[in-house]
CSV table of N, CA and C in Angstrom, one decimal:
chain,number,residue,atom,x,y,z
A,1,MET,N,0.8,-1.2,0.0
A,1,MET,CA,0.0,0.0,0.0
A,1,MET,C,0.9,1.3,0.0
A,2,LYS,N,1.9,1.3,0.8
A,2,LYS,CA,2.8,2.4,0.8
A,2,LYS,C,3.5,2.7,-0.5
A,3,PHE,N,3.8,1.6,-1.2
A,3,PHE,CA,4.5,1.7,-2.5
A,3,PHE,C,3.5,2.4,-3.5
A,4,SER,N,2.2,2.1,-3.5
A,4,SER,CA,1.3,2.6,-4.5
A,4,SER,C,1.1,4.1,-4.2
A,5,HIS,N,1.1,4.5,-2.9
A,5,HIS,CA,0.9,5.9,-2.6
A,5,HIS,C,2.2,6.7,-3.1
A,6,ALA,N,3.4,6.1,-2.9
A,6,ALA,CA,4.6,6.8,-3.3
A,6,ALA,C,4.6,6.9,-4.8
A,7,LEU,N,4.2,5.9,-5.5
A,7,LEU,CA,4.2,5.9,-7.0
A,7,LEU,C,3.2,7.0,-7.5
A,8,LEU,N,2.0,7.0,-6.9
A,8,LEU,CA,1.0,8.0,-7.2
A,8,LEU,C,1.5,9.4,-7.0
A,9,LEU,N,2.2,9.6,-5.9
A,9,LEU,CA,2.7,10.9,-5.6
A,9,LEU,C,3.8,11.3,-6.6
A,10,ALA,N,4.7,10.4,-6.9
A,10,ALA,CA,5.8,10.6,-7.8
A,10,ALA,C,5.3,10.9,-9.2
A,11,SER,N,4.3,10.2,-9.7
A,11,SER,CA,3.7,10.4,-11.0
A,11,SER,C,2.9,11.8,-11.0
A,12,SER,N,2.3,12.1,-9.9
A,12,SER,CA,1.6,13.4,-9.9
A,12,SER,C,2.6,14.6,-9.9
A,13,LEU,N,3.7,14.4,-9.2
A,13,LEU,CA,4.8,15.5,-9.3
A,13,LEU,C,5.4,15.6,-10.7
A,14,ALA,N,5.6,14.4,-11.3
A,14,ALA,CA,6.2,14.4,-12.7
A,14,ALA,C,5.2,15.1,-13.6
A,15,PHE,N,3.9,14.9,-13.5
A,15,PHE,CA,2.9,15.5,-14.3
A,15,PHE,C,3.0,17.0,-14.1
A,16,LEU,N,3.1,17.5,-12.9
A,16,LEU,CA,3.1,18.9,-12.6
A,16,LEU,C,4.4,19.5,-13.2
A,17,ALA,N,5.5,18.8,-13.1
A,17,ALA,CA,6.8,19.4,-13.6
A,17,ALA,C,6.8,19.4,-15.1
A,18,CYS,N,6.1,18.6,-15.8
A,18,CYS,CA,6.1,18.6,-17.2
A,18,CYS,C,5.0,19.3,-17.8
A,19,GLY,N,4.1,19.9,-17.0
A,19,GLY,CA,3.0,20.7,-17.6
A,19,GLY,C,3.4,21.8,-18.4
A,20,GLU,N,2.5,22.4,-19.2
A,20,GLU,CA,2.8,23.5,-20.1
A,20,GLU,C,2.4,24.8,-19.4
A,21,GLU,N,2.2,24.8,-18.1
A,21,GLU,CA,1.9,26.1,-17.4
A,21,GLU,C,3.1,27.0,-17.5
A,22,ASP,N,2.9,28.3,-17.6
A,22,ASP,CA,3.9,29.2,-17.7
A,22,ASP,C,4.1,29.9,-16.3
A,23,SER,N,3.3,29.5,-15.3
A,23,SER,CA,3.5,30.0,-14.0
A,23,SER,C,2.8,29.1,-13.0
A,24,PRO,N,3.2,29.2,-11.8
A,24,PRO,CA,2.6,28.3,-10.7
A,24,PRO,C,1.1,28.4,-10.6
A,25,SER,N,0.5,27.3,-10.2
A,25,SER,CA,-0.9,27.3,-9.9
A,25,SER,C,-1.1,27.4,-8.4
A,26,ASN,N,-2.3,27.7,-7.9
A,26,ASN,CA,-2.5,27.8,-6.5
A,26,ASN,C,-1.6,28.8,-5.8
A,27,ALA,N,-1.5,30.0,-6.4
A,27,ALA,CA,-0.5,30.9,-5.9
A,27,ALA,C,-0.5,31.2,-4.4
A,28,THR,N,-1.7,31.3,-3.9
A,28,THR,CA,-1.8,31.6,-2.5
A,28,THR,C,-1.2,30.5,-1.6
A,29,ASP,N,-1.2,29.2,-2.1
A,29,ASP,CA,-0.6,28.1,-1.3
A,29,ASP,C,0.9,28.1,-1.5
A,30,LYS,N,1.4,28.6,-2.6
A,30,LYS,CA,2.8,28.5,-2.8
A,30,LYS,C,3.6,29.8,-2.5
A,31,PHE,N,3.0,30.9,-2.4
A,31,PHE,CA,3.7,32.2,-2.2
A,31,PHE,C,3.2,32.9,-1.0
A,32,ASP,N,4.1,33.7,-0.4
A,32,ASP,CA,3.7,34.6,0.6
A,32,ASP,C,3.5,36.0,0.0
A,33,CYS,N,2.3,36.4,-0.2
A,33,CYS,CA,2.0,37.7,-0.8
A,33,CYS,C,1.7,38.8,0.2
A,34,SER,N,2.0,38.5,1.5
A,34,SER,CA,1.7,39.5,2.5
A,34,SER,C,2.7,40.7,2.4
A,35,VAL,N,2.1,41.9,2.5
A,35,VAL,CA,2.9,43.1,2.3
A,35,VAL,C,2.2,44.2,3.1
A,36,THR,N,3.0,45.2,3.6
A,36,THR,CA,2.5,46.4,4.3
A,36,THR,C,3.2,47.6,3.6
A,37,GLY,N,2.3,48.5,3.2
A,37,GLY,CA,2.8,49.8,2.6
A,37,GLY,C,3.2,49.7,1.1
A,38,GLY,N,2.5,48.9,0.4
A,38,GLY,CA,2.8,48.9,-1.1
A,38,GLY,C,2.4,47.6,-1.8
A,39,VAL,N,3.3,47.2,-2.7
A,39,VAL,CA,3.1,46.1,-3.6
A,39,VAL,C,4.3,45.1,-3.4
A,40,LYS,N,4.0,43.8,-3.5
A,40,LYS,CA,5.1,42.8,-3.4
A,40,LYS,C,4.9,41.9,-4.6
A,41,VAL,N,5.8,41.8,-5.5
A,41,VAL,CA,5.8,40.9,-6.6
A,41,VAL,C,6.5,39.6,-6.3
A,42,VAL,N,5.8,38.5,-6.3
A,42,VAL,CA,6.4,37.2,-5.9
A,42,VAL,C,6.6,36.3,-7.1
A,43,TYR,N,6.0,36.5,-8.2
A,43,TYR,CA,6.3,35.8,-9.4
A,43,TYR,C,6.2,36.7,-10.6
A,44,PRO,N,7.2,36.8,-11.5
A,44,PRO,CA,8.3,35.9,-11.7
A,44,PRO,C,9.4,36.0,-10.6
A,45,THR,N,10.1,34.9,-10.4
A,45,THR,CA,11.1,34.9,-9.4
A,45,THR,C,12.5,35.1,-10.0
A,46,LYS,N,13.5,35.4,-9.2
A,46,LYS,CA,14.8,35.6,-9.7
A,46,LYS,C,15.3,34.3,-10.4
A,47,GLY,N,16.0,34.5,-11.5
A,47,GLY,CA,16.6,33.4,-12.3
A,47,GLY,C,15.7,32.7,-13.3
A,48,GLU,N,14.4,33.1,-13.4
A,48,GLU,CA,13.5,32.5,-14.4
A,48,GLU,C,14.0,32.9,-15.8
A,49,THR,N,13.6,32.1,-16.8
A,49,THR,CA,13.9,32.4,-18.2
A,49,THR,C,12.6,32.2,-18.9
A,50,PHE,N,12.2,33.3,-19.7
A,50,PHE,CA,11.0,33.3,-20.6
A,50,PHE,C,11.4,33.6,-22.0
A,51,LYS,N,10.5,33.3,-22.9
A,51,LYS,CA,10.7,33.6,-24.3
A,51,LYS,C,9.8,34.8,-24.8
A,52,ILE,N,10.3,35.5,-25.7
A,52,ILE,CA,9.5,36.6,-26.3
A,52,ILE,C,8.2,35.9,-26.9
A,53,GLY,N,7.1,36.5,-26.6
A,53,GLY,CA,5.8,35.9,-27.0
A,53,GLY,C,5.1,35.0,-26.0
A,54,GLN,N,5.8,34.6,-25.0
A,54,GLN,CA,5.3,33.7,-24.0
A,54,GLN,C,4.3,34.5,-23.1
A,55,LYS,N,3.3,33.8,-22.7
A,55,LYS,CA,2.3,34.3,-21.7
A,55,LYS,C,2.8,33.8,-20.3
A,56,ILE,N,2.8,34.8,-19.4
A,56,ILE,CA,3.2,34.5,-18.0
A,56,ILE,C,2.1,35.0,-17.1
A,57,THR,N,2.0,34.4,-15.9
A,57,THR,CA,1.1,34.9,-14.9
A,57,THR,C,1.9,35.6,-13.8
A,58,VAL,N,1.7,36.9,-13.7
A,58,VAL,CA,2.3,37.7,-12.7
A,58,VAL,C,1.5,37.5,-11.4
A,59,ILE,N,2.2,37.3,-10.3
A,59,ILE,CA,1.6,37.1,-9.0
A,59,ILE,C,2.1,38.1,-8.0
A,60,PHE,N,1.2,38.8,-7.4
A,60,PHE,CA,1.6,39.9,-6.5
A,60,PHE,C,0.6,40.1,-5.3
A,61,GLY,N,1.1,40.7,-4.3
A,61,GLY,CA,0.3,41.1,-3.2
A,61,GLY,C,0.3,42.6,-3.1
A,62,SER,N,-0.7,43.2,-2.4
A,62,SER,CA,-0.8,44.6,-2.2
A,62,SER,C,-1.7,45.0,-1.1
A,63,ASP,N,-1.4,46.1,-0.5
A,63,ASP,CA,-2.3,46.7,0.5
A,63,ASP,C,-2.7,48.1,0.1
A,64,VAL,N,-2.5,48.5,-1.2
A,64,VAL,CA,-2.7,49.8,-1.7
A,64,VAL,C,-4.2,50.0,-1.9
A,65,ASP,N,-4.8,51.1,-1.4
A,65,ASP,CA,-6.2,51.5,-1.7
A,65,ASP,C,-6.1,52.2,-3.1
A,66,ASP,N,-6.5,51.5,-4.1
A,66,ASP,CA,-6.3,52.1,-5.4
A,66,ASP,C,-7.4,51.7,-6.4
A,67,SER,N,-7.2,52.1,-7.6
A,67,SER,CA,-8.2,51.8,-8.6
A,67,SER,C,-7.7,50.8,-9.7
A,68,GLY,N,-6.8,50.0,-9.3
A,68,GLY,CA,-6.2,48.9,-10.2
A,68,GLY,C,-4.8,49.1,-10.4
A,69,TYR,N,-4.2,48.2,-11.2
A,69,TYR,CA,-2.8,48.2,-11.4
A,69,TYR,C,-2.4,48.0,-12.9
A,70,MET,N,-1.2,48.4,-13.3
A,70,MET,CA,-0.7,48.1,-14.6
A,70,MET,C,0.6,47.2,-14.4
A,71,ILE,N,0.9,46.5,-15.4
A,71,ILE,CA,2.1,45.6,-15.3
A,71,ILE,C,3.1,46.1,-16.4
A,72,LYS,N,4.3,46.4,-16.0
A,72,LYS,CA,5.3,46.9,-16.9
A,72,LYS,C,6.4,45.9,-17.1
A,73,PHE,N,7.0,45.8,-18.2
A,73,PHE,CA,8.3,45.1,-18.5
A,73,PHE,C,9.4,46.1,-18.5
A,74,LYS,N,10.4,45.7,-17.7
A,74,LYS,CA,11.6,46.6,-17.6
A,74,LYS,C,12.9,45.8,-17.9
A,75,THR,N,13.9,46.5,-18.5
A,75,THR,CA,15.2,45.9,-18.8
A,75,THR,C,16.2,46.2,-17.8
A,76,GLY,N,15.8,46.9,-16.8
A,76,GLY,CA,16.7,47.3,-15.7
A,76,GLY,C,15.9,48.0,-14.6
A,77,LYS,N,16.5,48.1,-13.4
A,77,LYS,CA,15.7,48.7,-12.3
A,77,LYS,C,15.3,50.1,-12.5
A,78,ASP,N,16.2,50.9,-13.3
A,78,ASP,CA,15.9,52.3,-13.5
A,78,ASP,C,15.1,52.6,-14.8
A,79,ASP,N,14.9,51.5,-15.6
A,79,ASP,CA,14.1,51.7,-16.8
A,79,ASP,C,12.6,52.0,-16.5
A,80,GLN,N,12.0,52.9,-17.3
A,80,GLN,CA,10.6,53.3,-17.0
A,80,GLN,C,9.7,52.2,-17.4
A,81,GLY,N,10.1,51.3,-18.3
A,81,GLY,CA,9.3,50.1,-18.6
A,81,GLY,C,8.2,50.3,-19.7
A,82,GLU,N,7.7,49.2,-20.2
A,82,GLU,CA,6.7,49.2,-21.2
A,82,GLU,C,5.4,48.5,-20.6
A,83,ASP,N,4.3,49.2,-20.7
A,83,ASP,CA,3.1,48.6,-20.1
A,83,ASP,C,2.6,47.4,-20.9
A,84,LEU,N,2.4,46.3,-20.3
A,84,LEU,CA,2.0,45.0,-20.9
A,84,LEU,C,0.5,44.8,-20.8
A,85,THR,N,-0.2,45.6,-20.0
A,85,THR,CA,-1.6,45.5,-19.8
A,85,THR,C,-2.4,46.4,-20.7
A,86,GLU,N,-3.6,45.9,-21.1
A,86,GLU,CA,-4.5,46.7,-21.9
A,86,GLU,C,-5.5,47.3,-21.1
A,87,GLU,N,-5.7,46.9,-19.9
A,87,GLU,CA,-6.7,47.4,-18.9
A,87,GLU,C,-6.2,47.2,-17.5
A,88,SER,N,-6.8,47.8,-16.6
A,88,SER,CA,-6.5,47.6,-15.2
A,88,SER,C,-6.6,46.1,-14.8
A,89,VAL,N,-5.6,45.7,-13.9
A,89,VAL,CA,-5.6,44.3,-13.4
A,89,VAL,C,-5.6,44.4,-11.9
A,90,GLY,N,-5.8,43.2,-11.3
A,90,GLY,CA,-5.8,43.1,-9.8
A,90,GLY,C,-7.1,43.7,-9.2
A,91,PRO,N,-7.0,43.8,-7.9
A,91,PRO,CA,-8.2,44.3,-7.2
A,91,PRO,C,-8.4,45.8,-7.4
A,92,ALA,N,-9.7,46.2,-7.5
A,92,ALA,CA,-10.0,47.6,-7.5
A,92,ALA,C,-10.5,47.9,-6.1
A,93,GLY,N,-10.0,49.0,-5.6
A,93,GLY,CA,-10.4,49.3,-4.2
A,93,GLY,C,-9.3,48.8,-3.2
A,94,GLN,N,-9.6,48.7,-2.0
A,94,GLN,CA,-8.7,48.3,-1.0
A,94,GLN,C,-8.2,46.9,-1.1
A,95,ALA,N,-6.9,46.7,-1.3
A,95,ALA,CA,-6.4,45.3,-1.3
A,95,ALA,C,-6.0,45.0,0.2
A,96,ASP,N,-6.0,43.7,0.6
A,96,ASP,CA,-5.9,43.4,2.0
A,96,ASP,C,-4.5,43.1,2.5
A,97,GLY,N,-3.5,43.1,1.6
A,97,GLY,CA,-2.1,42.9,2.1
A,97,GLY,C,-1.8,41.5,2.4
A,98,LYS,N,-2.7,40.6,2.0
A,98,LYS,CA,-2.5,39.1,2.3
A,98,LYS,C,-2.7,38.3,1.1
A,99,THR,N,-3.7,38.7,0.3
A,99,THR,CA,-4.1,37.9,-0.9
A,99,THR,C,-3.1,37.9,-2.0
A,100,CYS,N,-3.0,36.8,-2.7
A,100,CYS,CA,-2.2,36.8,-3.9
A,100,CYS,C,-3.1,37.1,-5.1
A,101,TYR,N,-2.8,38.1,-5.9
A,101,TYR,CA,-3.5,38.5,-7.1
A,101,TYR,C,-2.7,38.0,-8.3
A,102,GLU,N,-3.4,37.5,-9.3
A,102,GLU,CA,-2.8,37.0,-10.5
A,102,GLU,C,-3.3,37.8,-11.7
A,103,ALA,N,-2.3,38.1,-12.7
A,103,ALA,CA,-2.7,38.8,-13.9
A,103,ALA,C,-1.8,38.2,-15.0
A,104,GLU,N,-2.4,37.7,-16.1
A,104,GLU,CA,-1.7,37.1,-17.2
A,104,GLU,C,-1.3,38.2,-18.2
A,105,VAL,N,0.0,38.2,-18.6
A,105,VAL,CA,0.5,39.1,-19.6
A,105,VAL,C,1.3,38.3,-20.6
A,106,THR,N,1.4,38.9,-21.8
A,106,THR,CA,2.2,38.3,-22.9
A,106,THR,C,3.4,39.2,-23.1
A,107,LEU,N,4.6,38.5,-23.2
A,107,LEU,CA,5.8,39.2,-23.4
A,107,LEU,C,5.9,39.5,-24.9
A,108,ASP,N,5.1,40.5,-25.3
A,108,ASP,CA,4.9,40.9,-26.7
A,108,ASP,C,6.1,41.4,-27.3
A,109,ALA,N,6.5,40.9,-28.5
A,109,ALA,CA,7.7,41.3,-29.2
A,109,ALA,C,7.8,42.8,-29.5
A,110,SER,N,6.7,43.5,-29.6
A,110,SER,CA,6.7,45.0,-29.8
A,110,SER,C,7.1,45.7,-28.6
A,111,LYS,N,7.0,45.1,-27.4
A,111,LYS,CA,7.3,45.8,-26.1
A,111,LYS,C,8.4,45.2,-25.3
A,112,VAL,N,8.8,44.0,-25.7
A,112,VAL,CA,9.8,43.2,-24.9
A,112,VAL,C,11.0,42.9,-25.8
A,113,LYS,N,12.2,42.9,-25.3
A,113,LYS,CA,13.4,42.6,-26.0
A,113,LYS,C,14.2,41.6,-25.2
A,114,GLU,N,15.1,40.9,-25.9
A,114,GLU,CA,16.0,40.0,-25.3
A,114,GLU,C,16.8,40.7,-24.2
A,115,THR,N,16.9,40.1,-23.1
A,115,THR,CA,17.7,40.7,-22.0
A,115,THR,C,18.0,39.7,-20.9
A,116,LYS,N,19.1,39.9,-20.2
A,116,LYS,CA,19.4,39.1,-19.1
A,116,LYS,C,19.0,39.8,-17.8
A,117,THR,N,18.5,41.0,-17.9
A,117,THR,CA,18.1,41.8,-16.8
A,117,THR,C,16.7,42.3,-16.9
A,118,GLY,N,15.7,41.3,-17.1
A,118,GLY,CA,14.3,41.7,-17.2
A,118,GLY,C,13.7,41.7,-15.8
A,119,TYR,N,12.7,42.6,-15.7
A,119,TYR,CA,11.9,42.7,-14.5
A,119,TYR,C,10.4,42.9,-14.9
A,120,ILE,N,9.5,42.5,-14.1
A,120,ILE,CA,8.1,42.9,-14.1
A,120,ILE,C,7.9,43.8,-13.0
A,121,ARG,N,7.2,45.0,-13.3
A,121,ARG,CA,6.9,45.9,-12.3
A,121,ARG,C,5.4,46.0,-12.2
A,122,VAL,N,4.8,45.9,-11.0
A,122,VAL,CA,3.4,46.0,-10.8
A,122,VAL,C,3.2,47.4,-10.2
A,123,VAL,N,2.4,48.2,-10.8
A,123,VAL,CA,2.3,49.6,-10.5
A,123,VAL,C,0.8,50.0,-10.2
A,124,PRO,N,0.5,50.5,-9.0
A,124,PRO,CA,-0.9,51.0,-8.8
A,124,PRO,C,-1.1,52.3,-9.7
A,125,TYR,N,-2.2,52.4,-10.3
A,125,TYR,CA,-2.5,53.6,-11.1
A,125,TYR,C,-2.4,54.9,-10.4
A,126,ILE,N,-2.9,54.9,-9.2
A,126,ILE,CA,-3.0,56.2,-8.4
A,126,ILE,C,-1.7,56.5,-7.6
A,127,LYS,N,-1.3,55.5,-6.9
A,127,LYS,CA,-0.1,55.6,-6.0
A,127,LYS,C,1.1,54.9,-6.7
A,128,THR,N,1.6,55.5,-7.8
A,128,THR,CA,2.6,54.8,-8.6
A,128,THR,C,3.9,54.6,-7.8
A,129,ASN,N,4.2,55.4,-6.8
A,129,ASN,CA,5.4,55.2,-6.0
A,129,ASN,C,5.4,54.0,-5.1
A,130,LYS,N,4.2,53.3,-5.0
A,130,LYS,CA,4.1,52.1,-4.2
A,130,LYS,C,4.3,50.8,-5.0
A,131,GLY,N,4.6,51.0,-6.3
A,131,GLY,CA,4.9,49.8,-7.1
A,131,GLY,C,6.1,49.0,-6.7
A,132,ALA,N,6.3,47.8,-7.3
A,132,ALA,CA,7.4,47.0,-6.9
A,132,ALA,C,7.8,46.1,-8.1
A,133,ASN,N,9.1,45.7,-8.1
A,133,ASN,CA,9.7,44.9,-9.2
A,133,ASN,C,9.7,43.4,-8.8
A,134,SER,N,9.7,42.6,-9.8
A,134,SER,CA,9.9,41.1,-9.6
A,134,SER,C,11.3,40.9,-9.4
A,135,GLY,N,11.7,39.6,-9.2
A,135,GLY,CA,13.1,39.2,-9.3
A,135,GLY,C,13.6,39.4,-10.7
A,136,GLU,N,14.9,39.5,-10.9
A,136,GLU,CA,15.5,39.6,-12.2
A,136,GLU,C,15.4,38.3,-13.0
A,137,PHE,N,15.0,38.4,-14.2
A,137,PHE,CA,14.9,37.2,-15.1
A,137,PHE,C,15.5,37.4,-16.4
A,138,THR,N,15.6,36.4,-17.2
A,138,THR,CA,16.1,36.4,-18.6
A,138,THR,C,15.0,36.3,-19.6
A,139,VAL,N,15.1,37.0,-20.7
A,139,VAL,CA,14.2,36.9,-21.8
A,139,VAL,C,15.0,36.5,-23.1
A,140,THR,N,14.6,35.4,-23.7
A,140,THR,CA,15.3,35.0,-24.9
A,140,THR,C,14.3,35.0,-26.1
A,141,LYS,N,14.9,34.8,-27.3
A,141,LYS,CA,14.0,34.7,-28.5
A,141,LYS,C,13.4,33.4,-28.6
């Protein structure tokens, strides 16, 4: 009986590892999105590699009382970035500082370029100074 449970667990993990998902599922279970005084981007994480044209799910937490968020792609910490969103994402109104919010974006070739120093920045529309960057990642063709 123990062997069958171990085999089932191993095959389940293998299935998850081989899936075509571009980002983690069950974000609240896997990430700590708790934040005080702004935004916290928990995915993408440092060291990830993505391809131009790929869809990714950005995962973030916030406690900003705002009217929504935009997601920018940046090639450096000081870069102003390119907006990847067509409309507001995330919660509208007061975020609770605990919940993980998800927004899918495409690394569109007209806005994204190859880089070893890519960042996603989640920016509140009203309180832009409360935005935050993801970990540094690589973008390839």
